[in-house]
Coordinates of C-alpha atoms in Angstrom, one line a residue:
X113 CA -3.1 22.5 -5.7
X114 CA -6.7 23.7 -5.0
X115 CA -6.3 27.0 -5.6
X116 CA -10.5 27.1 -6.2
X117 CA -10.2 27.4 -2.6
X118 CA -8.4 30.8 -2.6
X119 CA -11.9 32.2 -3.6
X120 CA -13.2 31.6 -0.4
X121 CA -10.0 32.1 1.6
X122 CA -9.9 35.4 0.2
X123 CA -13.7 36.3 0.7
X124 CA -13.3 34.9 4.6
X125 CA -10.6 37.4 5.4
X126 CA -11.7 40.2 3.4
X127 CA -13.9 41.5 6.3
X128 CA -10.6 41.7 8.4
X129 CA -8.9 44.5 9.6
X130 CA -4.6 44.8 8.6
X131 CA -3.2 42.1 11.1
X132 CA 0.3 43.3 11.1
X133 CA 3.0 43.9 8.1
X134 CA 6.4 44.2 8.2
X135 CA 9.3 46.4 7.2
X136 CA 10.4 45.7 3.6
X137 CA 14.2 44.6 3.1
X138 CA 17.2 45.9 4.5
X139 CA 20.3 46.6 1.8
X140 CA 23.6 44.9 3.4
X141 CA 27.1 47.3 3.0
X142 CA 27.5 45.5 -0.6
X143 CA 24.3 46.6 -1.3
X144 CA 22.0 43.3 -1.8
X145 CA 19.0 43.2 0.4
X146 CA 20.0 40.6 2.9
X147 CA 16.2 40.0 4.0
X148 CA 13.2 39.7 1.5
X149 CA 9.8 40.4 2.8
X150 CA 7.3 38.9 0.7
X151 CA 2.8 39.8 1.3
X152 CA 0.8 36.6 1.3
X153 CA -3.2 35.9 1.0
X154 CA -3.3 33.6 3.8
X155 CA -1.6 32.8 7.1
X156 CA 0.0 29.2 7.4
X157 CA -2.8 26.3 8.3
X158 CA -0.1 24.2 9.6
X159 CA 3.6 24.0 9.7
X160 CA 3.7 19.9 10.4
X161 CA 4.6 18.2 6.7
X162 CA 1.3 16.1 6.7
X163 CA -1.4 18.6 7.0
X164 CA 0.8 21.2 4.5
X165 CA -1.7 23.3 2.0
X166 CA 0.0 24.6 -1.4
X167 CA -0.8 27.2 -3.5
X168 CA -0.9 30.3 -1.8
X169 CA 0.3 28.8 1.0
X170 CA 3.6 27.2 -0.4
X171 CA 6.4 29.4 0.8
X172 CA 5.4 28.4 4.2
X173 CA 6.6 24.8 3.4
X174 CA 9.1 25.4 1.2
X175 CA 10.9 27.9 3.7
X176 CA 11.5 24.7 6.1
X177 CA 11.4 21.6 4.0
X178 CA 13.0 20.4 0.5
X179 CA 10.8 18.0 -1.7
X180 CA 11.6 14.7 -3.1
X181 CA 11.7 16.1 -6.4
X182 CA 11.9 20.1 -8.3
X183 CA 9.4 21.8 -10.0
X184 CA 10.8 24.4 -12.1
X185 CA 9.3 27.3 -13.7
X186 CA 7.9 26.0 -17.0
X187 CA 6.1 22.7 -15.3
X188 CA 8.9 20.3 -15.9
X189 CA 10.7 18.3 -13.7
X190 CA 13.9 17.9 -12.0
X191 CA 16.2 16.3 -9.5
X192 CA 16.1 17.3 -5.2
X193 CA 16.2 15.4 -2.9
X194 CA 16.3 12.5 -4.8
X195 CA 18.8 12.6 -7.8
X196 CA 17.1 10.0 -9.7
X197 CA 14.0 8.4 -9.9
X198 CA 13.1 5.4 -12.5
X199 CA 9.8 3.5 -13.1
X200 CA 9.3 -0.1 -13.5
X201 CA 7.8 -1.3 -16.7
X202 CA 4.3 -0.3 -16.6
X203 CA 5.0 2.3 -13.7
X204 CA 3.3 1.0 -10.9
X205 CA 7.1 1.0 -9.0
X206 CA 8.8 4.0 -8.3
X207 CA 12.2 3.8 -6.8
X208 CA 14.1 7.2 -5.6
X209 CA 17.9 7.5 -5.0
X210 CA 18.6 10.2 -2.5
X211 CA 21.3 12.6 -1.7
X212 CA 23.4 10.9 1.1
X213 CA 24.3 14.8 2.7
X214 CA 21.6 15.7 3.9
X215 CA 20.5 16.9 7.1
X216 CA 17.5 17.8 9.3
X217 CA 17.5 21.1 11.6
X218 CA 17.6 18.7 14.3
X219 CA 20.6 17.4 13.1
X220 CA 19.9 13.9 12.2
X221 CA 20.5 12.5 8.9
X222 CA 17.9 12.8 6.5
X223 CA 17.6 8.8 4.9
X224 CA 15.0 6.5 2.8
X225 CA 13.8 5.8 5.8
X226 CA 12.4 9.3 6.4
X227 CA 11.8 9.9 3.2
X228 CA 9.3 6.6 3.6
X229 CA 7.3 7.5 6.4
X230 CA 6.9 11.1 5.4
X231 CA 5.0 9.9 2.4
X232 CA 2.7 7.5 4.5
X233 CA 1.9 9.9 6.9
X234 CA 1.0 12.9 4.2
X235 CA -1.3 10.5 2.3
X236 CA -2.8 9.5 5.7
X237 CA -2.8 12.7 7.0
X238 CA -4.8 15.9 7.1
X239 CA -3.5 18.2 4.0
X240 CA -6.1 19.5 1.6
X241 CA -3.9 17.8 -0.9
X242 CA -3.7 14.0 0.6
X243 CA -5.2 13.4 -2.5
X244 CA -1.9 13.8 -4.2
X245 CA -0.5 10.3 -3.0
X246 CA -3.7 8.6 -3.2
X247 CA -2.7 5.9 -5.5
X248 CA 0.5 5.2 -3.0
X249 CA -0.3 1.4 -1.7
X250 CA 3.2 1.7 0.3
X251 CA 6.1 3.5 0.6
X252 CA 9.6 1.6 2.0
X253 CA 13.2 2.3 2.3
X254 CA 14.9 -0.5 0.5
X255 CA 18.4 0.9 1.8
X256 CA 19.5 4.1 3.5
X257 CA 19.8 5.8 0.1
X258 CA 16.9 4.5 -1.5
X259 CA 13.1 4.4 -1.5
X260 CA 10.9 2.0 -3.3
X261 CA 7.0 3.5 -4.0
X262 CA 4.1 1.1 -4.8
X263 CA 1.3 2.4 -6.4
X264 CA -2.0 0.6 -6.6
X265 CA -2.2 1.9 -10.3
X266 CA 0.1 3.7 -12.1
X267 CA -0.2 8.0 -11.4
X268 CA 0.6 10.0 -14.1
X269 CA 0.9 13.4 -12.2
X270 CA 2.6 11.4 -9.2
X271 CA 6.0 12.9 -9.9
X272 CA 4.8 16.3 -10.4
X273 CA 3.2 16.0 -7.0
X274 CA 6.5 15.5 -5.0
X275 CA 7.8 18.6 -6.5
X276 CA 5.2 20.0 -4.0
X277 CA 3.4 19.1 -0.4
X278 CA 3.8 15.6 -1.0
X279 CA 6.8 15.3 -1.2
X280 CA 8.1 17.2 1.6
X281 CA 10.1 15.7 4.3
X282 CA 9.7 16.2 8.6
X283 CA 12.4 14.5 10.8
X284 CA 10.4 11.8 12.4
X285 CA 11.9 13.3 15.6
X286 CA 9.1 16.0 15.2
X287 CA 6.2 14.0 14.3
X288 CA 5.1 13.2 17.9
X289 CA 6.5 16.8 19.4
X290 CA 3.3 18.9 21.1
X291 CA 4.6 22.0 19.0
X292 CA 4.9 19.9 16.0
X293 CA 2.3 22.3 14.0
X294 CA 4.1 25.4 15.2
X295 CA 8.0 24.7 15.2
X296 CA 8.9 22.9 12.0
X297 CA 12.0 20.3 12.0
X298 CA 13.2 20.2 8.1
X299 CA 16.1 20.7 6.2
X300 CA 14.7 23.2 3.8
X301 CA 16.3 26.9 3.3
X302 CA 15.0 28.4 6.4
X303 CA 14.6 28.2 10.3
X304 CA 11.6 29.2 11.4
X305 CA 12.2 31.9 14.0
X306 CA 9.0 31.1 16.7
X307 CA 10.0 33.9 19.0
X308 CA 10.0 36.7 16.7
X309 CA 7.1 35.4 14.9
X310 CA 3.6 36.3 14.9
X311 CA 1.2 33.0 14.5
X312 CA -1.6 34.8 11.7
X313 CA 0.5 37.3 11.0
X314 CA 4.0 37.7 10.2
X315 CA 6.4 34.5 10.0
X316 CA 10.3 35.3 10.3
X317 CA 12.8 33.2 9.4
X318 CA 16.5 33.0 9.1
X319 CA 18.9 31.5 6.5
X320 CA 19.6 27.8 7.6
X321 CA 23.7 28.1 7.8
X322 CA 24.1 24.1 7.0
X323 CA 21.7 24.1 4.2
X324 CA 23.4 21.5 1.8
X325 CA 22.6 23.9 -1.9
X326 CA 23.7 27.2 -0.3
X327 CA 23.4 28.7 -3.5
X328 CA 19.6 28.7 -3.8
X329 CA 19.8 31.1 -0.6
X330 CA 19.4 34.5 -1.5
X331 CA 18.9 36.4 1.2
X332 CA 19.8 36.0 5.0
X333 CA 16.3 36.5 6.3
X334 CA 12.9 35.7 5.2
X335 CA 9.6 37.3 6.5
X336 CA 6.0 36.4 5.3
X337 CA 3.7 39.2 6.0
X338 CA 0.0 38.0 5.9
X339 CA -2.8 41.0 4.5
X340 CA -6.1 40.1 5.0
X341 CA -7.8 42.7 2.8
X342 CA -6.5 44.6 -0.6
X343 CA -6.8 47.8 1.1
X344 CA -3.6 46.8 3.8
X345 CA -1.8 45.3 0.8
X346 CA -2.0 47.9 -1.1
X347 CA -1.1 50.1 1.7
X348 CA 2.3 48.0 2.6
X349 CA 3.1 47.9 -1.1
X350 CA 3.1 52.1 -1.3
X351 CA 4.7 52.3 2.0
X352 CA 7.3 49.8 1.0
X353 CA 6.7 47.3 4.1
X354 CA 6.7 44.4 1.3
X355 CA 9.8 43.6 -2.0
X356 CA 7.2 41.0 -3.6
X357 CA 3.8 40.2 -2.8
X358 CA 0.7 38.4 -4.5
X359 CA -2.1 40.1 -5.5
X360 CA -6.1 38.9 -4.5
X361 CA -7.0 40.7 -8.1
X362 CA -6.0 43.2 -10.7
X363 CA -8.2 45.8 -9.3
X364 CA -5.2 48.1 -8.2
X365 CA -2.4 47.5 -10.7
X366 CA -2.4 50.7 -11.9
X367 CA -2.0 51.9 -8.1
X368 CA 0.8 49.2 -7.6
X369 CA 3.1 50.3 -10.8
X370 CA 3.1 53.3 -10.0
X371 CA 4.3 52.7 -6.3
X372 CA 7.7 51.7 -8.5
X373 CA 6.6 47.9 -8.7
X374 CA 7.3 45.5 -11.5
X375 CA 3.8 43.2 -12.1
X376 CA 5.3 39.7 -13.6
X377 CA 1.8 38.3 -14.7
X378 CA 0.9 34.5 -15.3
X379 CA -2.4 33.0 -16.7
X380 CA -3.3 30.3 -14.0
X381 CA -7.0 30.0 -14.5
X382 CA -9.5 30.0 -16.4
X383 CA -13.2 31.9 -16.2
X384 CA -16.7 31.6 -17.1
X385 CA -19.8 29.0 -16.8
X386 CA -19.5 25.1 -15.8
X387 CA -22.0 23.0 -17.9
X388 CA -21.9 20.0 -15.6
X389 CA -24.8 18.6 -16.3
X390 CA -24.3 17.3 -19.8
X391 CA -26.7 13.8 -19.2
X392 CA -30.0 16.7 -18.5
X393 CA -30.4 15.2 -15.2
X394 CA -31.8 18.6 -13.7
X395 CA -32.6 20.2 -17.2
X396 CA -33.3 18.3 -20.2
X397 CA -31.9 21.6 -22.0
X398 CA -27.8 20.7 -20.6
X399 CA -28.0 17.2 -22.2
X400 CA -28.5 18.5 -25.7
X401 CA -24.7 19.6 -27.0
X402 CA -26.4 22.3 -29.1
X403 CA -27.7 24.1 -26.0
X404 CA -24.6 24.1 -24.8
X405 CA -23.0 25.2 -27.9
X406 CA -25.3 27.7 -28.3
X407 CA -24.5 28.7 -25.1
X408 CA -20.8 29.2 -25.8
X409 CA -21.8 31.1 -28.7
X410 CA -23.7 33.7 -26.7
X411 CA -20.8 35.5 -24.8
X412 CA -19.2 38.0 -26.0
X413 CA -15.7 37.0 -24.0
X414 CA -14.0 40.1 -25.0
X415 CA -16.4 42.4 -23.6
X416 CA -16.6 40.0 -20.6
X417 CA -12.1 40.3 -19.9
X418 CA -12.4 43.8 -19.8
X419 CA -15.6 44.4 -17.9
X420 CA -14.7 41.5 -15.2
X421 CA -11.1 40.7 -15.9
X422 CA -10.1 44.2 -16.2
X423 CA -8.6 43.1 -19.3
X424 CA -6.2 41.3 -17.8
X425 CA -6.5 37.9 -19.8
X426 CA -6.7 36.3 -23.0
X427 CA -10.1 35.2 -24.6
X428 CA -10.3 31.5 -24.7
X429 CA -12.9 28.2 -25.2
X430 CA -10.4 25.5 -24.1
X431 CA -9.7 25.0 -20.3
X432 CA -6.0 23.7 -21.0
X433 CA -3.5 26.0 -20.4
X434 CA -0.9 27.0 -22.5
X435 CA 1.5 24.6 -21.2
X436 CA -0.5 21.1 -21.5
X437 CA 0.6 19.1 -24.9
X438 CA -2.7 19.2 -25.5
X439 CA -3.2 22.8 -25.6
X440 CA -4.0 24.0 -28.9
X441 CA -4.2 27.6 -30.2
X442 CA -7.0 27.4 -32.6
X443 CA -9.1 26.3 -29.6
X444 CA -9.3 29.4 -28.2
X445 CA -11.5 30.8 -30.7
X446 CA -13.3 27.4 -31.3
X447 CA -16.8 29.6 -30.6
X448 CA -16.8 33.5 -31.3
X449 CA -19.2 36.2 -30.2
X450 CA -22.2 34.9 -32.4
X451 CA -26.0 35.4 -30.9
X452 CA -28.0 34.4 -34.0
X453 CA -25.6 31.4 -34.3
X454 CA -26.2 30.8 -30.5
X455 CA -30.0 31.1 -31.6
X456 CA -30.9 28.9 -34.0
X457 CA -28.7 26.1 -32.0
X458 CA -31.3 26.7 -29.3
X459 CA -34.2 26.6 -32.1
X460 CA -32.6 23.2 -33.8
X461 CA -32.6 21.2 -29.8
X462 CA -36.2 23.0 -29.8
X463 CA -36.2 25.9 -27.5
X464 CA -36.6 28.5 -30.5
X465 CA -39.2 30.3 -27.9
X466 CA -35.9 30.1 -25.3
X467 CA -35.5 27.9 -22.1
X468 CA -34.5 28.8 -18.7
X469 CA -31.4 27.9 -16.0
X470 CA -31.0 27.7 -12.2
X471 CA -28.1 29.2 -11.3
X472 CA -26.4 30.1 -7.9
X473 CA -25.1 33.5 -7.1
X474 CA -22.9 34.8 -4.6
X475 CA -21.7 38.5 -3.8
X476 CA -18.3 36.8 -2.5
X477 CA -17.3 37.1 -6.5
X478 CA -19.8 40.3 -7.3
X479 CA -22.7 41.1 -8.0
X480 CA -21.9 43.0 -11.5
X481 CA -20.2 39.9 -13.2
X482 CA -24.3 38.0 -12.8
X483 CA -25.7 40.9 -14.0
X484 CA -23.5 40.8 -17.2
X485 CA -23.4 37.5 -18.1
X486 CA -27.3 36.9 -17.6
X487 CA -27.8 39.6 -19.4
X488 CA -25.9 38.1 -22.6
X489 CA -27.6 34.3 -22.1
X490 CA -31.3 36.7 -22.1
X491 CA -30.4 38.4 -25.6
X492 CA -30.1 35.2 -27.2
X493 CA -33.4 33.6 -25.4
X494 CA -31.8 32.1 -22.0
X495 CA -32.9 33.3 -18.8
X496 CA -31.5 33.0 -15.7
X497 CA -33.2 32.5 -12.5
X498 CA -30.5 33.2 -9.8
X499 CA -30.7 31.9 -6.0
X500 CA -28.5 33.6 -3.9
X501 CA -25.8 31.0 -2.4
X502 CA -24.0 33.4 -0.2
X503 CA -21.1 31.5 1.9
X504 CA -22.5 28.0 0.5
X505 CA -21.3 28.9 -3.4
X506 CA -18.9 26.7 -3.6
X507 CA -20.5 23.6 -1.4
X508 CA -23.6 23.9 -3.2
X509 CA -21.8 23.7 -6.7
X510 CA -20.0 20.6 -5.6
X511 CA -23.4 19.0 -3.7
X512 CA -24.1 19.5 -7.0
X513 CA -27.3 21.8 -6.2
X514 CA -27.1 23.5 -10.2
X515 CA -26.6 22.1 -13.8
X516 CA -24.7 25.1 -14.8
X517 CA -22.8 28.3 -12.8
X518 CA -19.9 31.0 -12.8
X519 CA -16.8 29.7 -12.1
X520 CA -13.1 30.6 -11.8
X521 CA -10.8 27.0 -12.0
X522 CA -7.4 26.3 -11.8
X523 CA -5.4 25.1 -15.2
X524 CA -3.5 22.0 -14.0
X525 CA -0.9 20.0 -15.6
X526 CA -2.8 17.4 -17.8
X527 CA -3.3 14.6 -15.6
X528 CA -4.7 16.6 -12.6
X529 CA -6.7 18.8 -14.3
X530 CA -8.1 15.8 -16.2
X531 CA -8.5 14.3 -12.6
X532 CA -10.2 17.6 -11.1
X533 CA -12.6 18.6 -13.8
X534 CA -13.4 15.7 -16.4
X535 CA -12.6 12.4 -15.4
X536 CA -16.1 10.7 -14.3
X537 CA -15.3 11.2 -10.3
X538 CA -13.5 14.6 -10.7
X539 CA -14.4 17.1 -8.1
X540 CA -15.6 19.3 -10.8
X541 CA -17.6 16.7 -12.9
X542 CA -20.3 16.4 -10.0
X543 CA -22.6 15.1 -11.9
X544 CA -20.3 12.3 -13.1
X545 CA -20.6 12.8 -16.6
X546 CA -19.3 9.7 -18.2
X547 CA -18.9 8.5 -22.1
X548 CA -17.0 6.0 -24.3
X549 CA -14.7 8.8 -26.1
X550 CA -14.0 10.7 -22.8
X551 CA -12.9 7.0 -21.0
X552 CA -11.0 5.6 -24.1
X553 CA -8.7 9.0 -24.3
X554 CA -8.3 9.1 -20.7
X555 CA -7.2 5.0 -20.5
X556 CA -5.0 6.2 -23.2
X557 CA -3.7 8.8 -21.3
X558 CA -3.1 6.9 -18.3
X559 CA -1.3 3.8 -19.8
X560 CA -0.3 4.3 -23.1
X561 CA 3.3 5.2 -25.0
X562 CA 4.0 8.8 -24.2
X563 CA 3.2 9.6 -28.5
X564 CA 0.2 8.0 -27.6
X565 CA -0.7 9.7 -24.4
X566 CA 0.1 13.1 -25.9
X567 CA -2.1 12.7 -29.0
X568 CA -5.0 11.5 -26.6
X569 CA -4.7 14.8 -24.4
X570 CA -5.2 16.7 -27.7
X571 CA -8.2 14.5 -28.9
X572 CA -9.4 15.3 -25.5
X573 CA -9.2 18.9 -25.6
X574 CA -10.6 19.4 -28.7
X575 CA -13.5 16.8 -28.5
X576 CA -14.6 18.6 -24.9
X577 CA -14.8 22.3 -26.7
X578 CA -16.2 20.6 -28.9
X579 CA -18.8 19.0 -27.4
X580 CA -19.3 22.0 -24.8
X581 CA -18.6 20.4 -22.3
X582 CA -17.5 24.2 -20.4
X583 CA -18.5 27.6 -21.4
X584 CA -14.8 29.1 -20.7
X585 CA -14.6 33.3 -21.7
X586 CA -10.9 33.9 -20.6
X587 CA -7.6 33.0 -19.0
X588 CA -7.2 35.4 -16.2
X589 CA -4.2 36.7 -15.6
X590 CA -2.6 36.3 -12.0
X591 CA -0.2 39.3 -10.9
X592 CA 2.7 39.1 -8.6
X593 CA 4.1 41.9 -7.9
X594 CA 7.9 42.9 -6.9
X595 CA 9.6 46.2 -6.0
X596 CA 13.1 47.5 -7.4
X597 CA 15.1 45.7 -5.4
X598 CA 13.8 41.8 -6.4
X599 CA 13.2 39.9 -9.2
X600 CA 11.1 36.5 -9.5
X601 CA 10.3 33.8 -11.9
X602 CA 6.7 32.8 -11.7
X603 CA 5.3 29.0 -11.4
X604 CA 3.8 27.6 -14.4
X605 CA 1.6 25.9 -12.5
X606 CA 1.3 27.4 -9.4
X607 CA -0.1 30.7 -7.3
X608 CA 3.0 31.8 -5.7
X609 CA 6.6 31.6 -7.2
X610 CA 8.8 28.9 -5.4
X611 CA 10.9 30.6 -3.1
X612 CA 14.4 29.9 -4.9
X613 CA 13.4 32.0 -7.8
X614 CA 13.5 35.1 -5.9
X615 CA 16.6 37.0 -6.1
X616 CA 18.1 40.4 -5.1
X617 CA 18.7 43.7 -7.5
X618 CA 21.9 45.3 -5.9

């Protein structure tokens, strides 16, 4: 779900002026709002199923397509579109029985064979999150009903994944349209409305009146109101133009309670320094674990929440979140606030007279949080020597350019975060870190009994704090904010809350 990508969306568009709002909801004679307005980050990248983003960017799709399967709010995992899904023995097949009463905006029927190419075309196609079906070798519809997926190994996150952009379904009718980007054929919730909407800035929609489970509609009307900068959001929430809206930080929460809104807070990431290069490929210093240790050690992760994260956190060393099985709460105080500890680490690997890290910097994330956290590294013999990355922050991390830098990461269900961050190719593991332990619990992960998968997700937690393999200070808190009139259930695992967990306060 790539929502280390929302730190440069955010930064692109936070030169922009207000592109446009819209007028908050509008009470029917009963008294429910009959239209929810809800603030977003970002406009829509595309409306066509293949090139869908997530994230932030997830009510878009959700509005006009259902997935294969649910994601509900605590991570787990239930039926949709298909009302059951079994796996062959060692879960290379997956075979998904579908609703039979189903149909597109268009109104053709929505079958396996659909269902089929849908999944074809969105690992073949452009979505930031192809990824998702990667281990798809085919897709076919066995019968109208039913649709049998062949994996080139077996994926442990693959269900998850149709809960969101990969498992959305287009009419093939659409696919070869010429507005096929702009004018969405599902049979999600919604009907786009393309005259009254704005492309970039405001996306109206209207209740889909043959939507086959009516009762996840709440509201007649939908609008998504994109605000480029926290100045117009915060604006639109005093002056009531928004009922829910995400927030870019917790900079104005004080501001937006007291504007009469509710903040329903969830801990989606994690913050504070990648040690990537654990082999000492750039420094020597990274490949000793007591550097790193010592390292972990030096910050003072309380001080660090409520000077960056505004408090708005919870300390931590682990980069599992709360709901992984692995996810263990003595971990999160695996390495207090300890300089001369952090300082005679550093003298046992040999740098008692201190050593010295290349790190980028960037004022897209501040310039104070450097300062701070250089600042603690100096007092216990580390300096930091900082090159200004500007725009190229994140391309340069990933090149990878530095051995070590400031970081704010996504907490993913197990098997995608082990994928994004620790596995030997993970996108955050750019120098491919790669050892006997780490590839033994991860096979065992993969393919093993599920008592056996979860025990190896827990020796994998706690042999990378152990080993220091991150410098993590906190789990931030993400805000999403809602007026008197609507209440939401957050995503455990995602920026936004899914659309059918917003409902009306008469």
């Amino acid at each position: 779900m790539f929502r280390w990508k929302r730190l440069t969306a955010i930064a692109a568009v936070v030169a922009l002026g207000l592109t446009g709002c819209a007028a908050g909801g509008s009470d029917s004679s009963s008294g429910s709002p009959t239209t929810l307005t809800l603030g977003v980050l970002v406009p829509a990248t595309t409306f066509e199923a293949s090139g869908l983003n997530w994230a932030n960017e997830s009510p878009y799709g959700q509005a006009v397509y259902d997935s294969l399967l649910r994601g509900n709010p605590d991570g787990s995992i239930a039926p949709n579109l298909a009302t059951d899904y079994t796996y062959n023995a060692d879960k290379t097949v997956l075979t998904l029985k579908l609703r039979t009463d189903v149909k597109f905006t268009d109104g053709t029927a929505l079958d396996a064979s659909a269902v089929a190419q849908n999944l074809l075309r969105f690992r073949d196609g452009t979505s930031p999150n192809k990824s998702y079906l990667a281990a798809v070798a085919d897709a076919t519809a066995t019968d109208t009903s039913t649709v049998t997926i062949t994996l080139k190994a077996s994926d442990p996150s693959l269900l998850s994944n149709l809960t969101r952009n990969a498992g959305m379904v287009e009419s093939p009718a659409a696919f070869t349209k010429a507005d096929v980007a702009t004018n969405p054929v599902g049979s999600g919730p919604y009907i786009l409305d393309v005259a009254k909407t704005v492309v970039g800035t405001s996306y109206v929609f209207e209740k889909n009146p043959n939507y086959w489970k009516p009762a996840d509609v709440h509201y007649d009307n939908l609008t998504l109101s994109v605000f480029s900068d926290a100045t117009a959001l915060l604006n639109a929430i005093k002056g009531g133009q928004v009922n829910a809206t995400n927030t870019a930080s917790n900079n104005d929460l004080d501001q937006i309670t007291a504007a009469g809104f509710t903040i329903n807070p969830l801990e989606l990431n994690w913050t504070g320094l990648m040690l990537i290069d654990r082999d000492g490929t750039s420094n020597p210093a990274l490949g000793d674990v007591r550097v790193r240790q010592a390292i972990n050690y030096a910050f003072d992760t309380k001080a660090l929440l409520q000077a960056v994260g505004q408090g708005y956190g919870t300390p931590t060393s682990q980069i599992f979140p709360k709901t992984s099985v692995g996810y263990d709460p003595a971990l999160d105080s695996a390495y207090t606030y300890d300089p001369a500890k952090a300082k005679a680490l550093l003298a046992a690997a040999g740098y008692a007279n201190g050593l010295t890290l290349q790190m980028p910097s960037t004022s897209l994330l501040g310039t104070a949080v450097f300062t701070l956290y250089a600042q603690q590294l100096k007092d216990v013999g580390i300096t930091v020597n900082f090159t200004d990355a500007g725009n190229n922050y994140i391309s340069d991390v990933l090149a990878p350019k530095y051995g070590s830098y400031y970081f704010i990461l996504q907490e993913d269900p197990d098997w995608a975060l082990i994928q994004f961050s620790i596995a030997p190719n993970a996108t955050f593991n750019s120098y491919h870190t790669q050892n006997a332990t780490v590839d033994a619990l991860i096979e065992k992960i993969h393919n093993g009994s599920q008592a056996d998968s979860d025990q190896a997700v827990k020796d994998l937690n706690k042999y990378v704090v152990d080993n220091a393999w991150f410098a993590p200070w906190y789990r931030m808190q993400s805000s999403f904010a809602t007026d008197a009139h609507t209440k939401v259930t957050v995503q455990a695992d995602n920026a936004y809350p899914y659309l059918w967990n917003f409902t009306p306060i008469s």
